mmCIF file of C-alpha atoms in Angstrom:
data_model
loop_
_atom_site.group_PDB
_atom_site.id
_atom_site.type_symbol
_atom_site.label_atom_id
_atom_site.label_comp_id
_atom_site.label_asym_id
_atom_site.label_seq_id
_atom_site.Cartn_x
_atom_site.Cartn_y
_atom_site.Cartn_z
ATOM 1 C CA MET A 1329 34.643 145.907 182.198
ATOM 2 C CA GLU A 1330 34.855 143.123 179.684
ATOM 3 C CA GLY A 1331 34.246 140.382 182.194
ATOM 4 C CA ASN A 1332 30.907 141.921 183.202
ATOM 5 C CA GLN A 1333 29.559 142.387 179.668
ATOM 6 C CA HIS A 1334 26.743 140.174 178.392
ATOM 7 C CA ALA A 1335 26.539 139.316 174.674
ATOM 8 C CA HIS A 1336 23.126 138.904 173.092
ATOM 9 C CA ALA A 1337 22.578 136.734 170.049
ATOM 10 C CA PRO A 1338 19.938 137.758 167.518
ATOM 11 C CA GLY A 1339 16.492 136.857 168.797
ATOM 12 C CA HIS A 1340 17.637 136.500 172.418
ATOM 13 C CA PRO A 1341 15.500 138.639 174.699
ATOM 14 C CA HIS A 1342 17.053 141.712 176.240
ATOM 15 C CA PRO A 1343 17.481 141.636 180.048
ATOM 16 C CA SER A 1344 14.629 144.114 180.363
ATOM 17 C CA ASP A 1345 12.385 141.580 178.656
ATOM 18 C CA HIS A 1346 13.368 138.578 180.822
ATOM 19 C CA HIS A 1347 9.978 138.395 182.453
ATOM 20 C CA GLN A 1348 8.541 137.665 179.005
ATOM 21 C CA GLY A 1349 10.924 134.752 178.449
ATOM 22 C CA HIS A 1350 12.710 132.467 180.917
ATOM 23 C CA GLY A 1351 13.561 135.229 183.461
ATOM 24 C CA HIS A 1352 11.619 136.273 186.539
ATOM 25 C CA THR A 1353 10.592 139.503 188.152
ATOM 26 C CA PRO A 1354 12.125 140.330 191.584
ATOM 27 C CA GLU A 1355 8.841 139.308 193.223
ATOM 28 C CA GLU A 1356 8.889 135.965 191.424
ATOM 29 C CA ASP A 1357 12.545 135.449 192.392
ATOM 30 C CA GLY A 1358 11.616 136.040 196.028
ATOM 31 C CA GLN A 1359 8.769 133.543 195.822
ATOM 32 C CA LEU A 1360 11.070 130.968 194.275
ATOM 33 C CA ARG A 1361 13.663 131.462 196.997
ATOM 34 C CA ARG A 1362 11.023 131.078 199.705
ATOM 35 C CA SER A 1363 9.628 127.988 198.021
ATOM 36 C CA ALA A 1364 13.122 126.479 197.720
ATOM 37 C CA GLY A 1365 13.769 127.234 201.382
ATOM 38 C CA ALA A 1366 10.503 125.564 202.387
ATOM 39 C CA ARG A 1367 11.365 122.477 200.317
ATOM 40 C CA LEU A 1368 14.815 122.322 201.914
ATOM 41 C CA LYS A 1369 13.288 122.574 205.395
ATOM 42 C CA ARG A 1370 10.820 119.783 204.608
ATOM 43 C CA LEU A 1371 13.694 117.680 203.260
ATOM 44 C CA ARG A 1372 15.689 118.160 206.462
ATOM 45 C CA HIS A 1373 12.630 117.266 208.507
ATOM 46 C CA GLY A 1374 12.075 114.135 206.439
ATOM 47 C CA LEU A 1375 15.694 113.084 206.922
ATOM 48 C CA ALA A 1376 15.306 113.576 210.667
ATOM 49 C CA HIS A 1377 12.305 111.250 210.602
ATOM 50 C CA ALA A 1378 14.264 108.677 208.622
ATOM 51 C CA MET A 1379 17.266 108.803 210.932
ATOM 52 C CA THR A 1380 15.173 108.802 214.122
ATOM 53 C CA PRO A 1381 12.057 106.687 213.691
ATOM 54 C CA HIS A 1382 9.286 107.645 216.076
ATOM 55 C CA SER A 1383 5.595 108.112 216.409
ATOM 56 C CA HIS A 1384 3.354 110.670 218.055
ATOM 57 C CA GLU A 1385 0.482 108.312 218.643
ATOM 58 C CA ALA A 1386 -0.998 108.385 222.161
ATOM 59 C CA ALA A 1387 -0.066 104.745 222.743
ATOM 60 C CA ASP A 1388 3.567 105.432 221.861
ATOM 61 C CA LYS A 1389 3.678 108.364 224.290
ATOM 62 C CA VAL A 1390 2.364 106.061 227.021
ATOM 63 C CA ASP A 1391 5.023 103.503 226.080
ATOM 64 C CA ALA A 1392 7.719 106.185 226.355
ATOM 65 C CA ALA A 1393 6.456 107.168 229.803
ATOM 66 C CA MET A 1394 6.459 103.506 230.844
ATOM 67 C CA GLU A 1395 10.010 103.132 229.539
ATOM 68 C CA THR A 1396 11.332 106.087 231.532
ATOM 69 C CA SER A 1397 9.515 104.917 234.668
ATOM 70 C CA GLY A 1398 10.993 101.470 234.151
ATOM 71 C CA GLU A 1399 14.480 102.938 233.875
ATOM 72 C CA GLY A 1400 13.910 104.893 237.071
ATOM 73 C CA MET A 1401 12.710 101.741 238.834
ATOM 74 C CA ARG A 1402 15.805 99.796 237.738
ATOM 75 C CA THR A 1403 18.007 102.569 239.091
ATOM 76 C CA LEU A 1404 16.161 102.534 242.404
ATOM 77 C CA TRP A 1405 16.326 98.773 242.839
ATOM 78 C CA ILE A 1406 20.022 98.543 242.004
ATOM 79 C CA SER A 1407 20.963 101.520 244.190
ATOM 80 C CA LEU A 1408 18.808 100.146 247.028
ATOM 81 C CA ALA A 1409 20.709 96.864 246.889
ATOM 82 C CA VAL A 1410 24.103 98.591 246.886
ATOM 83 C CA LEU A 1411 23.248 100.989 249.723
ATOM 84 C CA GLY A 1412 21.553 98.208 251.673
ATOM 85 C CA ALA A 1413 24.689 96.080 251.544
ATOM 86 C CA THR A 1414 26.837 99.085 252.523
ATOM 87 C CA THR A 1415 24.551 99.883 255.461
ATOM 88 C CA VAL A 1416 24.640 96.308 256.776
ATOM 89 C CA VAL A 1417 28.452 96.269 256.690
ATOM 90 C CA GLN A 1418 28.667 99.619 258.476
ATOM 91 C CA ALA A 1419 26.060 98.644 261.100
ATOM 92 C CA LEU A 1420 28.028 95.531 262.027
ATOM 93 C CA ILE A 1421 31.183 97.585 262.499
ATOM 94 C CA VAL A 1422 29.291 100.208 264.548
ATOM 95 C CA ALA A 1423 28.205 97.430 266.892
ATOM 96 C CA LEU A 1424 31.816 96.311 267.261
ATOM 97 C CA SER A 1425 33.515 99.708 267.524
ATOM 98 C CA GLY A 1426 30.966 102.051 269.080
ATOM 99 C CA SER A 1427 31.942 104.847 266.653
ATOM 100 C CA VAL A 1428 29.341 107.608 266.742
ATOM 101 C CA ALA A 1429 30.667 109.155 263.522
ATOM 102 C CA LEU A 1430 30.222 105.840 261.743
ATOM 103 C CA LEU A 1431 26.807 105.478 263.370
ATOM 104 C CA GLY A 1432 25.746 108.840 261.943
ATOM 105 C CA ASP A 1433 27.001 107.830 258.515
ATOM 106 C CA THR A 1434 25.229 104.469 258.784
ATOM 107 C CA ILE A 1435 21.948 106.143 259.744
ATOM 108 C CA HIS A 1436 22.258 108.482 256.784
ATOM 109 C CA ASN A 1437 23.007 105.603 254.402
ATOM 110 C CA ALA A 1438 20.015 103.644 255.687
ATOM 111 C CA THR A 1439 17.770 106.682 255.245
ATOM 112 C CA ASP A 1440 19.092 107.210 251.737
ATOM 113 C CA ALA A 1441 18.393 103.584 250.873
ATOM 114 C CA LEU A 1442 14.832 103.765 252.220
ATOM 115 C CA THR A 1443 13.988 106.885 250.199
ATOM 116 C CA ALA A 1444 13.906 104.560 247.200
ATOM 117 C CA VAL A 1445 10.604 103.163 248.495
ATOM 118 C CA PRO A 1446 8.366 106.263 248.148
ATOM 119 C CA LEU A 1447 10.106 107.188 244.919
ATOM 120 C CA GLY A 1448 9.473 103.718 243.527
ATOM 121 C CA VAL A 1449 5.802 103.992 244.495
ATOM 122 C CA ALA A 1450 5.667 107.360 242.708
ATOM 123 C CA PHE A 1451 7.149 105.878 239.528
ATOM 124 C CA LEU A 1452 4.572 103.088 239.572
ATOM 125 C CA LEU A 1453 1.730 105.499 240.278
ATOM 126 C CA GLY A 1454 2.896 107.774 237.478
ATOM 127 C CA ARG A 1455 2.221 105.001 234.972
ATOM 128 C CA ARG A 1456 -1.521 105.235 235.550
ATOM 129 C CA ALA A 1457 -3.473 106.834 232.741
ATOM 130 C CA ALA A 1458 -5.110 110.242 233.092
ATOM 131 C CA ASN A 1459 -8.800 110.314 233.960
ATOM 132 C CA ARG A 1460 -11.579 112.850 234.435
ATOM 133 C CA ARG A 1461 -10.403 113.723 237.961
ATOM 134 C CA TYR A 1462 -6.643 113.676 237.336
ATOM 135 C CA THR A 1463 -6.705 115.045 233.803
ATOM 136 C CA TYR A 1464 -2.910 115.387 233.620
ATOM 137 C CA GLY A 1465 -2.256 111.939 235.039
ATOM 138 C CA TYR A 1466 -0.387 111.004 238.201
ATOM 139 C CA GLY A 1467 3.098 112.269 237.394
ATOM 140 C CA ARG A 1468 3.003 114.760 240.277
ATOM 141 C CA ALA A 1469 3.410 111.803 242.633
ATOM 142 C CA GLU A 1470 7.146 112.162 242.014
ATOM 143 C CA ASP A 1471 7.052 115.669 243.490
ATOM 144 C CA LEU A 1472 5.284 114.329 246.581
ATOM 145 C CA ALA A 1473 7.989 111.678 246.869
ATOM 146 C CA GLY A 1474 10.543 114.479 246.644
ATOM 147 C CA ILE A 1475 8.964 116.106 249.696
ATOM 148 C CA LEU A 1476 9.287 112.825 251.593
ATOM 149 C CA ILE A 1477 12.943 112.582 250.558
ATOM 150 C CA VAL A 1478 13.623 116.090 251.883
ATOM 151 C CA ALA A 1479 11.837 115.217 255.141
ATOM 152 C CA ALA A 1480 13.906 112.031 255.476
ATOM 153 C CA ILE A 1481 17.146 113.968 254.980
ATOM 154 C CA ALA A 1482 16.071 116.468 257.654
ATOM 155 C CA ALA A 1483 15.215 113.654 260.072
ATOM 156 C CA SER A 1484 18.601 112.003 259.555
ATOM 157 C CA ALA A 1485 20.319 115.324 260.294
ATOM 158 C CA VAL A 1486 18.440 115.687 263.579
ATOM 159 C CA LEU A 1487 19.230 112.116 264.638
ATOM 160 C CA ALA A 1488 22.924 112.385 263.738
ATOM 161 C CA ALA A 1489 23.218 115.657 265.667
ATOM 162 C CA TRP A 1490 21.486 114.207 268.716
ATOM 163 C CA VAL A 1491 23.795 111.170 268.842
ATOM 164 C CA ALA A 1492 26.909 113.336 268.381
ATOM 165 C CA VAL A 1493 25.951 115.729 271.180
ATOM 166 C CA ASP A 1494 25.147 112.805 273.454
ATOM 167 C CA ARG A 1495 28.595 111.338 272.811
ATOM 168 C CA LEU A 1496 30.251 114.708 273.521
ATOM 169 C CA LEU A 1497 28.498 114.845 276.881
ATOM 170 C CA ASP A 1498 29.192 111.188 277.601
ATOM 171 C CA PRO A 1499 32.487 110.188 275.885
ATOM 172 C CA ARG A 1500 33.110 106.516 275.143
ATOM 173 C CA ASP A 1501 36.108 104.681 273.811
ATOM 174 C CA ILE A 1502 36.216 103.521 270.186
ATOM 175 C CA THR A 1503 37.596 100.106 269.314
ATOM 176 C CA HIS A 1504 38.431 98.325 266.067
ATOM 177 C CA LEU A 1505 39.667 101.518 264.407
ATOM 178 C CA TRP A 1506 40.888 99.589 261.379
ATOM 179 C CA ALA A 1507 37.389 98.252 260.843
ATOM 180 C CA VAL A 1508 35.905 101.755 261.188
ATOM 181 C CA SER A 1509 38.306 103.003 258.510
ATOM 182 C CA ALA A 1510 37.430 100.134 256.190
ATOM 183 C CA ALA A 1511 33.713 100.769 256.701
ATOM 184 C CA ALA A 1512 34.182 104.463 255.918
ATOM 185 C CA LEU A 1513 35.890 103.630 252.628
ATOM 186 C CA THR A 1514 33.156 101.118 251.824
ATOM 187 C CA GLY A 1515 30.552 103.791 252.454
ATOM 188 C CA PHE A 1516 32.303 106.263 250.181
ATOM 189 C CA VAL A 1517 32.652 103.842 247.261
ATOM 190 C CA GLY A 1518 29.070 102.601 247.537
ATOM 191 C CA ASN A 1519 27.518 106.049 247.885
ATOM 192 C CA GLU A 1520 29.527 107.673 245.119
ATOM 193 C CA TRP A 1521 28.578 104.904 242.695
ATOM 194 C CA VAL A 1522 24.913 105.212 243.637
ATOM 195 C CA ALA A 1523 25.090 109.017 243.392
ATOM 196 C CA ARG A 1524 26.477 108.928 239.859
ATOM 197 C CA TYR A 1525 23.918 106.343 238.802
ATOM 198 C CA ARG A 1526 20.923 108.177 240.276
ATOM 199 C CA ILE A 1527 21.936 111.629 239.041
ATOM 200 C CA ARG A 1528 22.691 110.352 235.534
ATOM 201 C CA THR A 1529 19.361 108.535 235.279
ATOM 202 C CA GLY A 1530 17.443 111.384 236.933
ATOM 203 C CA ARG A 1531 18.759 113.919 234.432
ATOM 204 C CA LYS A 1532 18.177 111.547 231.553
ATOM 205 C CA ILE A 1533 14.511 110.954 232.375
ATOM 206 C CA GLY A 1534 13.850 114.417 233.856
ATOM 207 C CA SER A 1535 13.160 113.323 237.440
ATOM 208 C CA ALA A 1536 14.025 116.047 239.966
ATOM 209 C CA ALA A 1537 13.299 113.693 242.874
ATOM 210 C CA LEU A 1538 15.794 111.122 241.596
ATOM 211 C CA VAL A 1539 18.442 113.806 241.076
ATOM 212 C CA ALA A 1540 17.850 115.046 244.648
ATOM 213 C CA ASP A 1541 18.235 111.499 245.900
ATOM 214 C CA GLY A 1542 21.502 111.208 243.971
ATOM 215 C CA LEU A 1543 22.822 114.395 245.571
ATOM 216 C CA HIS A 1544 21.883 112.920 248.916
ATOM 217 C CA ALA A 1545 23.936 109.812 248.189
ATOM 218 C CA ARG A 1546 26.919 111.882 247.023
ATOM 219 C CA THR A 1547 27.032 113.793 250.303
ATOM 220 C CA ASP A 1548 26.822 110.490 252.156
ATOM 221 C CA GLY A 1549 29.952 109.414 250.322
ATOM 222 C CA PHE A 1550 31.949 112.453 251.383
ATOM 223 C CA THR A 1551 30.747 112.170 254.953
ATOM 224 C CA SER A 1552 31.926 108.563 254.937
ATOM 225 C CA LEU A 1553 35.411 109.862 254.190
ATOM 226 C CA ALA A 1554 35.038 112.309 257.072
ATOM 227 C CA VAL A 1555 34.654 109.324 259.405
ATOM 228 C CA LEU A 1556 38.296 108.543 258.632
ATOM 229 C CA LEU A 1557 39.236 111.790 260.364
ATOM 230 C CA GLY A 1558 37.391 110.710 263.467
ATOM 231 C CA SER A 1559 39.104 107.339 263.608
ATOM 232 C CA GLY A 1560 42.457 108.986 262.904
ATOM 233 C CA GLY A 1561 41.925 111.471 265.736
ATOM 234 C CA ALA A 1562 40.912 108.667 268.075
ATOM 235 C CA ALA A 1563 44.067 106.735 267.136
ATOM 236 C CA LEU A 1564 46.103 109.822 268.128
ATOM 237 C CA GLY A 1565 44.388 109.991 271.507
ATOM 238 C CA TRP A 1566 41.850 112.772 270.818
ATOM 239 C CA SER A 1567 38.736 111.327 272.426
ATOM 240 C CA SER A 1568 36.435 114.089 271.123
ATOM 241 C CA ALA A 1569 37.385 113.558 267.471
ATOM 242 C CA ASP A 1570 34.624 111.044 266.843
ATOM 243 C CA PRO A 1571 31.643 113.140 268.059
ATOM 244 C CA VAL A 1572 33.102 116.303 266.488
ATOM 245 C CA VAL A 1573 33.218 114.567 263.132
ATOM 246 C CA GLY A 1574 29.654 113.428 263.823
ATOM 247 C CA LEU A 1575 28.663 117.094 264.098
ATOM 248 C CA LEU A 1576 30.507 117.845 260.859
ATOM 249 C CA ILE A 1577 28.498 115.100 259.194
ATOM 250 C CA THR A 1578 25.337 116.761 260.505
ATOM 251 C CA ALA A 1579 26.429 120.028 258.879
ATOM 252 C CA ALA A 1580 27.074 118.217 255.590
ATOM 253 C CA ILE A 1581 23.602 116.687 255.761
ATOM 254 C CA LEU A 1582 22.142 120.169 256.202
ATOM 255 C CA PHE A 1583 23.954 121.354 253.057
ATOM 256 C CA VAL A 1584 22.540 118.532 250.965
ATOM 257 C CA LEU A 1585 19.157 119.207 252.551
ATOM 258 C CA LYS A 1586 19.330 122.743 251.167
ATOM 259 C CA ASP A 1587 20.195 121.525 247.663
ATOM 260 C CA ALA A 1588 17.536 118.809 247.661
ATOM 261 C CA ALA A 1589 14.877 121.173 249.018
ATOM 262 C CA ARG A 1590 15.713 123.691 246.290
ATOM 263 C CA GLU A 1591 15.344 121.034 243.569
ATOM 264 C CA VAL A 1592 11.974 119.876 244.882
ATOM 265 C CA TYR A 1593 10.732 123.429 245.548
ATOM 266 C CA ARG A 1594 11.495 124.516 241.988
ATOM 267 C CA ARG A 1595 9.657 121.525 240.587
ATOM 268 C CA LEU A 1596 6.627 122.176 242.797
ATOM 269 C CA MET A 1597 6.622 125.815 241.635
ATOM 270 C CA ASP A 1598 6.646 124.746 237.953
ATOM 271 C CA SER A 1599 10.156 126.051 237.387
ATOM 272 C CA VAL A 1600 11.863 125.124 234.110
ATOM 273 C CA ASP A 1601 15.273 125.857 232.659
ATOM 274 C CA PRO A 1602 15.009 129.151 230.692
ATOM 275 C CA ALA A 1603 17.123 127.519 227.985
ATOM 276 C CA LEU A 1604 14.241 125.113 227.325
ATOM 277 C CA VAL A 1605 11.887 128.051 226.761
ATOM 278 C CA ALA A 1606 14.373 129.623 224.338
ATOM 279 C CA THR A 1607 14.679 126.304 222.504
ATOM 280 C CA ALA A 1608 10.891 126.109 222.214
ATOM 281 C CA GLU A 1609 10.659 129.672 220.892
ATOM 282 C CA ASN A 1610 13.284 128.977 218.238
ATOM 283 C CA ALA A 1611 11.452 125.809 217.209
ATOM 284 C CA LEU A 1612 8.194 127.723 216.781
ATOM 285 C CA ARG A 1613 9.865 130.441 214.713
ATOM 286 C CA SER A 1614 11.239 127.788 212.342
ATOM 287 C CA VAL A 1615 7.757 126.563 211.347
ATOM 288 C CA ASP A 1616 6.697 127.768 207.882
ATOM 289 C CA GLY A 1617 3.669 130.021 208.211
ATOM 290 C CA VAL A 1618 4.331 131.149 211.781
ATOM 291 C CA ILE A 1619 4.958 134.890 211.569
ATOM 292 C CA GLY A 1620 5.253 135.568 215.303
ATOM 293 C CA ILE A 1621 5.059 133.975 218.720
ATOM 294 C CA GLY A 1622 3.482 135.027 221.973
ATOM 295 C CA ALA A 1623 3.687 133.503 225.426
ATOM 296 C CA VAL A 1624 5.407 130.125 225.835
ATOM 297 C CA ARG A 1625 4.728 128.258 229.079
ATOM 298 C CA MET A 1626 6.131 124.947 230.249
ATOM 299 C CA ARG A 1627 5.780 122.774 233.302
ATOM 300 C CA TRP A 1628 7.022 119.421 234.512
ATOM 301 C CA ILE A 1629 4.496 116.732 235.375
ATOM 302 C CA GLY A 1630 6.626 114.059 236.960
ATOM 303 C CA HIS A 1631 9.479 113.491 234.537
ATOM 304 C CA ALA A 1632 7.596 114.692 231.442
ATOM 305 C CA LEU A 1633 7.205 118.227 230.099
ATOM 306 C CA ARG A 1634 4.029 119.839 228.793
ATOM 307 C CA ALA A 1635 3.862 123.193 227.015
ATOM 308 C CA GLU A 1636 1.410 125.913 226.018
ATOM 309 C CA ALA A 1637 2.294 128.395 223.291
ATOM 310 C CA ASP A 1638 0.717 131.230 221.297
ATOM 311 C CA ILE A 1639 1.615 131.614 217.642
ATOM 312 C CA VAL A 1640 0.640 134.310 215.128
ATOM 313 C CA VAL A 1641 -0.424 133.341 211.600
ATOM 314 C CA HIS A 1642 -1.652 135.222 208.542
ATOM 315 C CA ALA A 1643 -5.207 136.504 208.882
ATOM 316 C CA HIS A 1644 -6.352 135.109 205.511
ATOM 317 C CA LEU A 1645 -5.855 131.451 206.512
ATOM 318 C CA THR A 1646 -8.834 129.143 206.835
ATOM 319 C CA VAL A 1647 -9.572 127.303 210.065
ATOM 320 C CA VAL A 1648 -8.200 124.117 208.533
ATOM 321 C CA GLN A 1649 -4.953 125.815 207.493
ATOM 322 C CA ALA A 1650 -4.512 127.456 210.889
ATOM 323 C CA HIS A 1651 -5.075 124.098 212.563
ATOM 324 C CA GLN A 1652 -2.475 122.493 210.314
ATOM 325 C CA LEU A 1653 0.013 125.145 211.403
ATOM 326 C CA ALA A 1654 -0.819 124.500 215.066
ATOM 327 C CA VAL A 1655 -0.168 120.775 214.560
ATOM 328 C CA ALA A 1656 3.112 121.549 212.766
ATOM 329 C CA ALA A 1657 4.123 123.824 215.652
ATOM 330 C CA GLU A 1658 3.409 121.110 218.240
ATOM 331 C CA HIS A 1659 5.302 118.618 216.092
ATOM 332 C CA ALA A 1660 8.332 120.923 215.963
ATOM 333 C CA LEU A 1661 8.262 121.379 219.739
ATOM 334 C CA ILE A 1662 8.087 117.642 220.436
ATOM 335 C CA HIS A 1663 11.036 117.092 218.097
ATOM 336 C CA THR A 1664 13.158 119.861 219.588
ATOM 337 C CA VAL A 1665 12.459 120.084 223.335
ATOM 338 C CA PRO A 1666 13.746 117.101 225.351
ATOM 339 C CA ARG A 1667 11.177 115.243 227.463
ATOM 340 C CA LEU A 1668 8.261 117.208 225.954
ATOM 341 C CA THR A 1669 5.269 114.901 225.459
ATOM 342 C CA ALA A 1670 2.524 117.330 224.366
ATOM 343 C CA ALA A 1671 1.841 120.992 223.672
ATOM 344 C CA THR A 1672 -1.304 123.076 223.390
ATOM 345 C CA ILE A 1673 -0.970 125.651 220.603
ATOM 346 C CA HIS A 1674 -3.193 128.740 220.412
ATOM 347 C CA THR A 1675 -3.304 130.520 217.037
ATOM 348 C CA ASP A 1676 -3.671 134.301 216.827
ATOM 349 C CA HIS A 1677 -3.995 136.097 213.502
ATOM 350 C CA ALA A 1678 -1.974 139.085 212.386
ATOM 351 C CA PRO A 1679 -3.537 142.493 213.130
ATOM 352 C CA THR A 1680 -6.489 143.476 210.930
ATOM 353 C CA THR A 1681 -8.672 146.548 210.598
ATOM 354 C CA GLY A 1682 -11.530 144.839 212.447
ATOM 355 C CA PRO A 1683 -12.105 144.748 216.227
ATOM 356 C CA ASP A 1684 -9.635 142.924 218.454
ATOM 357 C CA PRO A 1685 -11.094 139.458 219.146
ATOM 358 C CA HIS A 1686 -9.397 139.422 222.553
ATOM 359 C CA SER A 1687 -11.114 142.566 223.797
ATOM 360 C CA ALA A 1688 -13.795 140.496 225.548
ATOM 361 C CA LEU A 1689 -11.053 138.889 227.656
ATOM 362 C CA ALA A 1690 -9.269 142.113 228.595
ATOM 363 C CA HIS A 1691 -10.971 142.536 231.965
ATOM 364 C CA HIS A 1692 -10.258 138.859 232.757
ATOM 365 C CA GLY A 1693 -6.535 139.226 232.154
ATOM 366 C CA GLY A 1694 -6.897 137.466 228.806
ATOM 367 C CA ARG A 1695 -4.417 137.046 225.993
ATOM 368 C CA PRO A 1696 -2.541 140.120 224.758
ATOM 369 C CA ASP A 1697 -3.110 141.804 221.430
ATOM 370 C CA PRO A 1698 -1.485 139.556 218.775
ATOM 371 C CA ALA A 1699 0.362 142.621 217.500
ATOM 372 C CA GLY A 1700 2.468 142.411 220.638
ATOM 373 C CA ALA A 1701 3.243 138.778 219.882
ATOM 374 C CA LEU A 1702 4.961 139.498 216.564
ATOM 375 C CA ARG A 1703 8.457 138.801 217.752
#
């Protein structure tokens, strides 16, 4: 058709001769497109640096760890003050009313407040620098604090159950029902605020122990509302309402114990969100020069992530070039994966006609053939 015709002036090279003039062969066009894509990727990366100033120096990573620990400490101190004040108010009303349901809630609130102590110690300990004995630092102290939190929740469940059963066997009258109701509402408001604060901060800084403590506080808030049922039943003349609600509170504590234990167990077993692994894999694939990826492993150390990854590069690269790619891969991971502070990158080369360099490791369960990592 006329619109698709191309006129040629005298002396203008024919399309078949473009490679002799200003045109390019298909191979050259492909190289140009790849080069343009690489420049665009570097431009985007440079803009990201400009919009989000940062550094990867060791001192800056330590400062970031100190900052997150400091934020965790602020959360603990503020929540300790709020729960402490709530516990004091409830304890005074327990002494006046004799409500076993409110006593169980008060015990749980006090336990929740005190769990801030081992967690605070863990945050402070986690600031210590790594050494030749603790080569990854002291971040695991948070996981130990998580175990103490789970133990404290279990102990509060046992104590609340014991008091409730004792009151069922030996009923006692409850007085000052209006005060019990007011204390229950106070407990709910205080615990829910603390729960939101702890969970939000815990997720922000990557602390499973702080999230577990927030879940603990949230359950305390709902059990505080349950105390209202006990006081309402007592006002209607049902003398067993108070200890029955105390047993319900014990059951609620056991539910939060399950959730908290699961959080801490997963952290101790080096569990990570599979979405983080997928994010890391995509980041590695985006690095120019990486033609495949192998295993990607991640683990939490306190509230910081560390990673190990295998990448496949072209076999003709020099050691210096392969190292540059490994650094670029680590850089991409730190940019992309939240809370990641460092990554160890192992470079494999694409398959060659020579012997497999990993064959010596085969009987030790070593790395797989890089051909299997081209994905």
